[in-house]
Amino acid sequence: MNPFVYQSLPTRVVFGWGKLSALAEEIERLGAKRALILTTPEQQALGEQVAALLGDRAAGVYPKAVMHVPLEVAQAARVEAARLDADCCVAIGGGSTIGLGKAIAMDSGLPIVAIPTTYAGSEMTPIYGLTENRLKKTGRDPRVLPKTVIYDPQLTLTLPAQISACSGMNAMAHAVEALYAQDANPIIGFMAEESIRSLALALPGVVNDPQDPEARSQALYGAWLAGICLGSVGMALHHKLCHTLGGTFNLPHAQAHAIVLPHAAHYNRESAAGPLQRAARALGGSEAGEVGALLYALNQKLGIPLALADLGLPESGPADAAQIACASPYYNPRPFEQGPIEALLTRAMKGLAPA
Ligand code: NAD
C-alpha cells in the first residue's frame, strides 16, 4: 500500500429535509448572537425568510453577493459586518454567496454557517477566491472554512433543472479528480466513489422531476462528499482547464465544468487507469477507458449543452487555453501536453465525444 497523509476538515454538518429549521440552534451552539445573512440579489427573499426565522439573532440581510467575489464587493461587505456588529455570517446560496462569507471571515475571523443551495461544494473547503482588476486569486486559509454547514435539500427545489444538472456535474468533477489526485488517500477515495455513484444516480431524477425529494436529497449528499474531496486533496488538469476557461474567457463556471469533464478524464485514462476504473464502476461501467464516454453520455442524458462554442468560446479558444494551461500546469497524472490538450478542447468546443 502506498503511504498517505489524511487530514480531516473540522466542519460540523447537519443534513436533512427541512433542516434550515435548526439554524438558530446551530448559531447558538457557536455562541453567536448577531448573524449577518448573505445572499445574492436573486435570493434576497430567501435571506429575509432566514432573518425572520432568526428574529433578534439576525443582524441584517446583505443581498449583494456576485460571481467571483470582486474585491470592492468583499470590502463593502466587511464594512457592513463591522457596522452591524455581526458576530457570525450565515451564507445561504451557491458558491458566490459562500465566497463572500469567506472574504469576510478572512479579514475578521467571523465564523460562517453555510447553507448551500447549489452543488458547487465551496462550503466544505478552506479555499477562497478574490477578484481584483479582473484577475481572480485563490488561496487556502483555515479561517474561511465554515464552522457549520446545513444541507437542506428542500432549498434546492428552486434550482432550475438545467442549472442543477451542470452544478451536479461540477461536483462530479471534484470527485473524479480526487481519485487521481497527487495527495489521494483511501478515505477520500471512498468518498469520491460514493459521490460519483450518488450523483450519477440522482441527477437524471432531478432533471426528470426537479421537485423529487429523494433525488434532490441524494444529489445534495453526493455534492457534500464531492465538496470534501475538493477541500481535502489537490485538483488536476480538469480544474486547471476550467479555471482558464472561466478566468480568461469568462465562460460560466458549472457549465464549463460539465462539458470539459468527459474530455479531461479521457485524457488521463491510461496514466490514471486504476483510479479511473473506480470512477467507471461508480458510473455503471467497468474500464478506465470508458469513463470519458460514460460521462459524456450522462451529460447527454441530463440535456446539458455539449459545446463550449455555445458558451461563447471563440475559435482561437482551444489553442489559447491550452497554451495558458501549459504555461502554469497543476499536477496531473499525465503531463500537460499542449497539442493533445488543444485537441481535447477543440472537441469540447464542438460538442464532440472524447476521442
Ligand atoms: P452561484 O453561487 O454563482 O449561483 C448562481 C445563481 O444561482 C445565483 O444567482 C444564485 O443566487 C442562484 N441560486 C443558487 N441557488 C439557487 C436555488 N436553490 N434556487 C434558485 N436560484 C439559486 O453558482 P455556483 O455554481 O454555486 O458557484 C460558483 C462560484 O463558486 C464560482 O465563482 C466558483 O469559483 C466558486 N466556487 C468556489 C469554491 C471554493 O472552494 N472556494 C468551490 C466551488 C465553487
mmCIF file of C-alpha atoms in Angstrom, residues 42-340:
data_model
loop_
_atom_site.group_PDB
_atom_site.id
_atom_site.type_symbol
_atom_site.label_atom_id
_atom_site.label_comp_id
_atom_site.label_asym_id
_atom_site.label_seq_id
_atom_site.Cartn_x
_atom_site.Cartn_y
_atom_site.Cartn_z
ATOM 1 C CA GLU A 42 -31.687 36.902 -6.716
ATOM 2 C CA GLN A 43 -32.008 35.099 -3.380
ATOM 3 C CA GLN A 44 -32.742 38.130 -1.207
ATOM 4 C CA ALA A 45 -36.265 36.880 -0.383
ATOM 5 C CA LEU A 46 -34.746 33.677 0.990
ATOM 6 C CA GLY A 47 -32.396 35.799 3.109
ATOM 7 C CA GLU A 48 -35.367 37.744 4.504
ATOM 8 C CA GLN A 49 -37.056 34.436 5.387
ATOM 9 C CA VAL A 50 -33.943 33.374 7.254
ATOM 10 C CA ALA A 51 -33.869 36.718 9.087
ATOM 11 C CA ALA A 52 -37.490 36.192 10.150
ATOM 12 C CA LEU A 53 -36.599 32.702 11.355
ATOM 13 C CA LEU A 54 -33.746 34.069 13.457
ATOM 14 C CA GLY A 55 -35.655 37.011 14.949
ATOM 15 C CA ASP A 56 -33.339 39.147 17.097
ATOM 16 C CA ARG A 57 -30.408 36.848 16.321
ATOM 17 C CA ALA A 58 -30.367 38.394 12.803
ATOM 18 C CA ALA A 59 -28.176 41.496 12.486
ATOM 19 C CA GLY A 60 -29.299 42.127 8.887
ATOM 20 C CA VAL A 61 -29.523 40.772 5.351
ATOM 21 C CA TYR A 62 -26.773 41.680 2.892
ATOM 22 C CA PRO A 63 -28.011 40.627 -0.567
ATOM 23 C CA LYS A 64 -25.034 41.716 -2.674
ATOM 24 C CA ALA A 65 -23.035 38.557 -3.382
ATOM 25 C CA VAL A 66 -21.948 38.256 -7.024
ATOM 26 C CA MET A 67 -19.890 35.768 -9.030
ATOM 27 C CA HIS A 68 -16.120 35.590 -8.317
ATOM 28 C CA VAL A 69 -16.081 37.885 -5.228
ATOM 29 C CA PRO A 70 -14.825 41.232 -6.594
ATOM 30 C CA LEU A 71 -12.558 42.905 -4.011
ATOM 31 C CA GLU A 72 -14.765 46.010 -3.763
ATOM 32 C CA VAL A 73 -17.816 43.827 -3.014
ATOM 33 C CA ALA A 74 -15.836 41.980 -0.330
ATOM 34 C CA GLN A 75 -14.663 45.230 1.224
ATOM 35 C CA ALA A 76 -18.153 46.735 1.325
ATOM 36 C CA ALA A 77 -19.464 43.543 2.977
ATOM 37 C CA ARG A 78 -16.673 43.646 5.582
ATOM 38 C CA VAL A 79 -17.595 47.250 6.421
ATOM 39 C CA GLU A 80 -21.263 46.289 6.733
ATOM 40 C CA ALA A 81 -20.457 43.341 9.020
ATOM 41 C CA ALA A 82 -18.451 45.643 11.293
ATOM 42 C CA ARG A 83 -21.121 48.384 11.209
ATOM 43 C CA LEU A 84 -23.813 45.921 12.260
ATOM 44 C CA ASP A 85 -21.525 44.438 14.902
ATOM 45 C CA ALA A 86 -22.149 40.956 13.458
ATOM 46 C CA ASP A 87 -20.538 38.040 15.287
ATOM 47 C CA CYS A 88 -21.172 35.419 12.590
ATOM 48 C CA CYS A 89 -22.199 35.152 8.933
ATOM 49 C CA VAL A 90 -24.921 32.958 7.532
ATOM 50 C CA ALA A 91 -24.139 32.409 3.840
ATOM 51 C CA ILE A 92 -27.202 30.954 2.121
ATOM 52 C CA GLY A 93 -26.829 30.293 -1.605
ATOM 53 C CA GLY A 94 -24.281 28.937 -4.044
ATOM 54 C CA GLY A 95 -20.509 29.272 -4.293
ATOM 55 C CA SER A 96 -20.697 33.024 -4.920
ATOM 56 C CA THR A 97 -22.508 33.723 -1.651
ATOM 57 C CA ILE A 98 -20.354 31.358 0.363
ATOM 58 C CA GLY A 99 -17.335 33.015 -1.285
ATOM 59 C CA LEU A 100 -18.462 36.375 0.079
ATOM 60 C CA GLY A 101 -18.764 34.865 3.566
ATOM 61 C CA LYS A 102 -15.203 33.587 3.196
ATOM 62 C CA ALA A 103 -13.950 37.035 2.205
ATOM 63 C CA ILE A 104 -15.449 38.450 5.418
ATOM 64 C CA ALA A 105 -14.063 35.596 7.537
ATOM 65 C CA MET A 106 -10.575 36.013 6.085
ATOM 66 C CA ASP A 107 -10.459 39.568 7.314
ATOM 67 C CA SER A 108 -12.413 39.385 10.570
ATOM 68 C CA GLY A 109 -12.317 35.741 11.636
ATOM 69 C CA LEU A 110 -16.146 35.730 11.905
ATOM 70 C CA PRO A 111 -17.436 32.150 11.886
ATOM 71 C CA ILE A 112 -19.514 31.087 8.877
ATOM 72 C CA VAL A 113 -22.643 28.980 8.904
ATOM 73 C CA ALA A 114 -23.043 27.922 5.264
ATOM 74 C CA ILE A 115 -26.351 26.770 3.821
ATOM 75 C CA PRO A 116 -25.590 25.677 0.245
ATOM 76 C CA THR A 117 -28.371 25.763 -2.338
ATOM 77 C CA THR A 118 -26.298 24.500 -5.297
ATOM 78 C CA TYR A 119 -23.896 21.561 -5.678
ATOM 79 C CA ALA A 120 -20.663 23.588 -6.120
ATOM 80 C CA GLY A 121 -19.033 22.452 -2.854
ATOM 81 C CA SER A 122 -17.386 25.667 -1.598
ATOM 82 C CA GLU A 123 -18.895 25.140 1.857
ATOM 83 C CA MET A 124 -16.587 22.194 2.548
ATOM 84 C CA THR A 125 -13.320 23.877 1.547
ATOM 85 C CA PRO A 126 -10.787 26.240 3.110
ATOM 86 C CA ILE A 127 -10.301 27.742 -0.381
ATOM 87 C CA TYR A 128 -11.146 31.395 -1.012
ATOM 88 C CA GLY A 129 -11.194 33.481 -4.190
ATOM 89 C CA LEU A 130 -10.981 37.249 -4.625
ATOM 90 C CA THR A 131 -11.077 39.142 -7.915
ATOM 91 C CA GLU A 132 -9.073 42.349 -8.320
ATOM 92 C CA ASN A 133 -8.636 44.147 -11.639
ATOM 93 C CA ARG A 134 -10.384 41.218 -13.367
ATOM 94 C CA LEU A 135 -7.804 38.782 -12.004
ATOM 95 C CA LYS A 136 -9.075 36.076 -9.652
ATOM 96 C CA LYS A 137 -6.659 34.997 -6.947
ATOM 97 C CA THR A 138 -7.331 31.903 -4.914
ATOM 98 C CA GLY A 139 -5.685 30.606 -1.766
ATOM 99 C CA ARG A 140 -6.213 28.417 1.285
ATOM 100 C CA ASP A 141 -6.834 29.701 4.791
ATOM 101 C CA PRO A 142 -8.315 27.585 7.577
ATOM 102 C CA ARG A 143 -10.243 30.641 8.862
ATOM 103 C CA VAL A 144 -12.536 30.600 5.813
ATOM 104 C CA LEU A 145 -13.703 27.017 6.300
ATOM 105 C CA PRO A 146 -17.328 27.211 7.518
ATOM 106 C CA LYS A 147 -17.757 26.131 11.140
ATOM 107 C CA THR A 148 -21.163 24.616 10.410
ATOM 108 C CA VAL A 149 -22.872 23.541 7.191
ATOM 109 C CA ILE A 150 -26.599 22.910 6.994
ATOM 110 C CA TYR A 151 -27.575 20.826 3.976
ATOM 111 C CA ASP A 152 -31.307 21.141 3.475
ATOM 112 C CA PRO A 153 -32.291 19.537 0.140
ATOM 113 C CA GLN A 154 -35.639 21.365 0.270
ATOM 114 C CA LEU A 155 -33.753 24.597 -0.515
ATOM 115 C CA THR A 156 -32.510 23.119 -3.802
ATOM 116 C CA LEU A 157 -36.027 22.589 -5.207
ATOM 117 C CA THR A 158 -35.950 26.061 -6.766
ATOM 118 C CA LEU A 159 -32.666 25.449 -8.605
ATOM 119 C CA PRO A 160 -33.745 25.061 -12.251
ATOM 120 C CA ALA A 161 -33.247 21.605 -13.781
ATOM 121 C CA GLN A 162 -30.558 22.686 -16.239
ATOM 122 C CA ILE A 163 -28.532 24.577 -13.637
ATOM 123 C CA SER A 164 -28.910 21.629 -11.260
ATOM 124 C CA ALA A 165 -27.541 19.288 -13.920
ATOM 125 C CA CYS A 166 -24.472 21.439 -14.610
ATOM 126 C CA SER A 167 -23.884 22.167 -10.930
ATOM 127 C CA GLY A 168 -24.110 18.425 -10.230
ATOM 128 C CA MET A 169 -21.521 17.696 -12.923
ATOM 129 C CA ASN A 170 -19.338 20.432 -11.392
ATOM 130 C CA ALA A 171 -19.481 18.401 -8.157
ATOM 131 C CA MET A 172 -18.802 15.189 -10.088
ATOM 132 C CA ALA A 173 -15.583 16.783 -11.399
ATOM 133 C CA HIS A 174 -14.271 17.296 -7.847
ATOM 134 C CA ALA A 175 -14.850 13.617 -7.076
ATOM 135 C CA VAL A 176 -13.343 12.299 -10.338
ATOM 136 C CA GLU A 177 -10.168 14.361 -9.948
ATOM 137 C CA ALA A 178 -9.877 13.433 -6.246
ATOM 138 C CA LEU A 179 -9.436 9.791 -7.279
ATOM 139 C CA TYR A 180 -6.210 10.574 -9.168
ATOM 140 C CA ALA A 181 -5.011 13.499 -7.043
ATOM 141 C CA GLN A 182 -1.329 13.708 -6.196
ATOM 142 C CA ASP A 183 -2.267 13.512 -2.500
ATOM 143 C CA ALA A 184 -5.091 10.979 -2.974
ATOM 144 C CA ASN A 185 -5.762 8.797 0.056
ATOM 145 C CA PRO A 186 -8.068 5.871 0.895
ATOM 146 C CA ILE A 187 -10.668 7.877 2.841
ATOM 147 C CA ILE A 188 -11.099 10.486 0.130
ATOM 148 C CA GLY A 189 -11.131 7.660 -2.445
ATOM 149 C CA PHE A 190 -14.153 6.113 -0.715
ATOM 150 C CA MET A 191 -15.905 9.442 -0.559
ATOM 151 C CA ALA A 192 -15.147 10.188 -4.199
ATOM 152 C CA GLU A 193 -16.554 6.881 -5.410
ATOM 153 C CA GLU A 194 -19.658 7.236 -3.284
ATOM 154 C CA SER A 195 -20.073 10.800 -4.541
ATOM 155 C CA ILE A 196 -19.822 9.759 -8.203
ATOM 156 C CA ARG A 197 -22.292 6.917 -7.651
ATOM 157 C CA SER A 198 -24.787 9.164 -5.830
ATOM 158 C CA LEU A 199 -24.610 11.982 -8.360
ATOM 159 C CA ALA A 200 -24.897 9.640 -11.358
ATOM 160 C CA LEU A 201 -27.946 8.047 -9.784
ATOM 161 C CA ALA A 202 -29.620 11.239 -8.590
ATOM 162 C CA LEU A 203 -29.072 13.814 -11.334
ATOM 163 C CA PRO A 204 -31.257 12.151 -14.012
ATOM 164 C CA GLY A 205 -34.016 12.021 -11.372
ATOM 165 C CA VAL A 206 -33.523 15.713 -10.545
ATOM 166 C CA VAL A 207 -33.738 16.684 -14.229
ATOM 167 C CA ASN A 208 -36.744 14.458 -14.784
ATOM 168 C CA ASP A 209 -38.597 15.897 -11.778
ATOM 169 C CA PRO A 210 -36.859 18.823 -10.054
ATOM 170 C CA GLN A 211 -39.370 18.513 -7.179
ATOM 171 C CA ASP A 212 -38.448 14.885 -6.379
ATOM 172 C CA PRO A 213 -37.307 14.957 -2.712
ATOM 173 C CA GLU A 214 -35.412 11.672 -2.891
ATOM 174 C CA ALA A 215 -33.421 12.661 -5.995
ATOM 175 C CA ARG A 216 -32.729 16.111 -4.516
ATOM 176 C CA SER A 217 -31.509 14.598 -1.240
ATOM 177 C CA GLN A 218 -29.295 12.051 -2.986
ATOM 178 C CA ALA A 219 -27.812 14.754 -5.236
ATOM 179 C CA LEU A 220 -27.013 17.044 -2.316
ATOM 180 C CA TYR A 221 -25.473 14.121 -0.441
ATOM 181 C CA GLY A 222 -23.225 13.411 -3.443
ATOM 182 C CA ALA A 223 -22.352 17.103 -3.661
ATOM 183 C CA TRP A 224 -21.400 17.191 0.027
ATOM 184 C CA LEU A 225 -18.962 14.307 -0.476
ATOM 185 C CA ALA A 226 -17.586 15.991 -3.602
ATOM 186 C CA GLY A 227 -17.054 19.176 -1.584
ATOM 187 C CA ILE A 228 -14.998 17.223 0.953
ATOM 188 C CA CYS A 229 -12.919 15.855 -1.937
ATOM 189 C CA LEU A 230 -12.311 19.367 -3.270
ATOM 190 C CA GLY A 231 -11.352 20.681 0.159
ATOM 191 C CA SER A 232 -9.062 17.782 1.019
ATOM 192 C CA VAL A 233 -6.893 16.963 -1.994
ATOM 193 C CA GLY A 234 -5.396 18.820 -4.951
ATOM 194 C CA MET A 235 -7.222 19.041 -8.268
ATOM 195 C CA ALA A 236 -5.634 18.431 -11.683
ATOM 196 C CA LEU A 237 -5.970 19.057 -15.455
ATOM 197 C CA HIS A 238 -9.743 19.376 -15.489
ATOM 198 C CA HIS A 239 -9.833 22.127 -12.859
ATOM 199 C CA LYS A 240 -6.903 23.939 -14.467
ATOM 200 C CA LEU A 241 -8.713 24.000 -17.808
ATOM 201 C CA CYS A 242 -11.965 25.190 -16.225
ATOM 202 C CA HIS A 243 -10.205 27.955 -14.276
ATOM 203 C CA THR A 244 -8.595 29.072 -17.523
ATOM 204 C CA LEU A 245 -11.893 28.984 -19.426
ATOM 205 C CA GLY A 246 -13.633 30.902 -16.628
ATOM 206 C CA GLY A 247 -10.847 33.373 -15.946
ATOM 207 C CA THR A 248 -9.725 34.190 -19.481
ATOM 208 C CA PHE A 249 -12.911 33.628 -21.491
ATOM 209 C CA ASN A 250 -15.479 34.305 -18.785
ATOM 210 C CA LEU A 251 -17.342 31.067 -19.504
ATOM 211 C CA PRO A 252 -19.981 30.147 -16.913
ATOM 212 C CA HIS A 253 -18.469 28.049 -14.124
ATOM 213 C CA ALA A 254 -20.724 25.000 -13.786
ATOM 214 C CA GLN A 255 -21.497 24.612 -17.500
ATOM 215 C CA ALA A 256 -17.814 24.694 -18.456
ATOM 216 C CA HIS A 257 -17.087 22.021 -15.819
ATOM 217 C CA ALA A 258 -19.829 19.777 -17.180
ATOM 218 C CA ILE A 259 -18.600 19.995 -20.773
ATOM 219 C CA VAL A 260 -14.863 19.599 -20.097
ATOM 220 C CA LEU A 261 -15.032 16.724 -17.577
ATOM 221 C CA PRO A 262 -15.511 13.804 -20.026
ATOM 222 C CA HIS A 263 -12.583 15.067 -22.109
ATOM 223 C CA ALA A 264 -10.221 15.657 -19.177
ATOM 224 C CA ALA A 265 -10.998 12.228 -17.700
ATOM 225 C CA HIS A 266 -10.428 10.609 -21.095
ATOM 226 C CA TYR A 267 -7.044 12.382 -21.387
ATOM 227 C CA ASN A 268 -5.964 10.689 -18.130
ATOM 228 C CA ARG A 269 -7.393 7.229 -18.898
ATOM 229 C CA GLU A 270 -4.038 5.449 -19.205
ATOM 230 C CA SER A 271 -1.953 7.379 -16.686
ATOM 231 C CA ALA A 272 -4.657 7.061 -14.011
ATOM 232 C CA ALA A 273 -6.069 3.692 -15.068
ATOM 233 C CA GLY A 274 -6.612 2.366 -11.526
ATOM 234 C CA PRO A 275 -8.415 5.431 -10.129
ATOM 235 C CA LEU A 276 -10.466 5.878 -13.280
ATOM 236 C CA GLN A 277 -11.547 2.268 -13.205
ATOM 237 C CA ARG A 278 -13.111 3.059 -9.828
ATOM 238 C CA ALA A 279 -14.871 6.045 -11.434
ATOM 239 C CA ALA A 280 -16.061 3.826 -14.304
ATOM 240 C CA ARG A 281 -17.582 1.331 -11.879
ATOM 241 C CA ALA A 282 -19.329 4.083 -9.949
ATOM 242 C CA LEU A 283 -20.769 5.258 -13.277
ATOM 243 C CA GLY A 284 -22.062 1.793 -14.159
ATOM 244 C CA GLY A 285 -19.180 0.712 -16.433
ATOM 245 C CA SER A 286 -16.071 -1.346 -15.828
ATOM 246 C CA GLU A 287 -12.932 0.035 -17.519
ATOM 247 C CA ALA A 288 -10.939 3.266 -17.121
ATOM 248 C CA GLY A 289 -11.074 3.816 -20.883
ATOM 249 C CA GLU A 290 -14.862 4.070 -20.726
ATOM 250 C CA VAL A 291 -15.026 6.974 -18.255
ATOM 251 C CA GLY A 292 -14.973 9.730 -20.872
ATOM 252 C CA ALA A 293 -17.786 8.090 -22.834
ATOM 253 C CA LEU A 294 -19.803 7.374 -19.673
ATOM 254 C CA LEU A 295 -19.554 10.996 -18.510
ATOM 255 C CA TYR A 296 -20.377 12.287 -21.983
ATOM 256 C CA ALA A 297 -23.436 10.018 -22.111
ATOM 257 C CA LEU A 298 -24.514 11.263 -18.675
ATOM 258 C CA ASN A 299 -24.237 14.878 -19.885
ATOM 259 C CA GLN A 300 -26.398 13.920 -22.881
ATOM 260 C CA LYS A 301 -28.947 12.226 -20.664
ATOM 261 C CA LEU A 302 -29.104 15.354 -18.494
ATOM 262 C CA GLY A 303 -29.682 17.536 -21.556
ATOM 263 C CA ILE A 304 -26.554 19.612 -20.885
ATOM 264 C CA PRO A 305 -25.355 21.658 -23.891
ATOM 265 C CA LEU A 306 -22.229 19.852 -25.016
ATOM 266 C CA ALA A 307 -20.274 22.511 -26.938
ATOM 267 C CA LEU A 308 -18.025 25.154 -25.372
ATOM 268 C CA ALA A 309 -18.698 27.243 -28.509
ATOM 269 C CA ASP A 310 -22.297 27.604 -27.322
ATOM 270 C CA LEU A 311 -21.000 29.122 -24.076
ATOM 271 C CA GLY A 312 -19.060 31.730 -26.058
ATOM 272 C CA LEU A 313 -15.594 30.185 -26.507
ATOM 273 C CA PRO A 314 -14.062 31.821 -29.597
ATOM 274 C CA GLU A 315 -12.435 29.875 -32.451
ATOM 275 C CA SER A 316 -8.974 30.688 -31.050
ATOM 276 C CA GLY A 317 -10.036 29.497 -27.566
ATOM 277 C CA PRO A 318 -8.694 25.914 -27.575
ATOM 278 C CA ALA A 319 -5.199 26.954 -28.677
ATOM 279 C CA ASP A 320 -5.072 29.932 -26.306
ATOM 280 C CA ALA A 321 -6.440 27.991 -23.325
ATOM 281 C CA ALA A 322 -4.059 25.073 -23.958
ATOM 282 C CA GLN A 323 -1.130 27.470 -24.046
ATOM 283 C CA ILE A 324 -2.189 29.276 -20.852
ATOM 284 C CA ALA A 325 -2.802 25.982 -19.032
ATOM 285 C CA CYS A 326 0.555 24.548 -20.092
ATOM 286 C CA ALA A 327 2.399 27.704 -19.017
ATOM 287 C CA SER A 328 1.451 27.065 -15.365
ATOM 288 C CA PRO A 329 0.223 23.474 -15.080
ATOM 289 C CA TYR A 330 -1.225 21.761 -11.992
ATOM 290 C CA TYR A 331 -0.108 18.273 -11.012
ATOM 291 C CA ASN A 332 -1.748 15.759 -13.366
ATOM 292 C CA PRO A 333 -1.176 12.005 -13.701
ATOM 293 C CA ARG A 334 -0.383 12.527 -17.396
ATOM 294 C CA PRO A 335 1.881 15.518 -18.038
ATOM 295 C CA PHE A 336 0.260 18.552 -19.660
ATOM 296 C CA GLU A 337 0.892 18.243 -23.420
ATOM 297 C CA GLN A 338 -0.120 21.307 -25.367
ATOM 298 C CA GLY A 339 -1.089 19.568 -28.639
ATOM 299 C CA PRO A 340 -3.320 16.888 -27.087
#
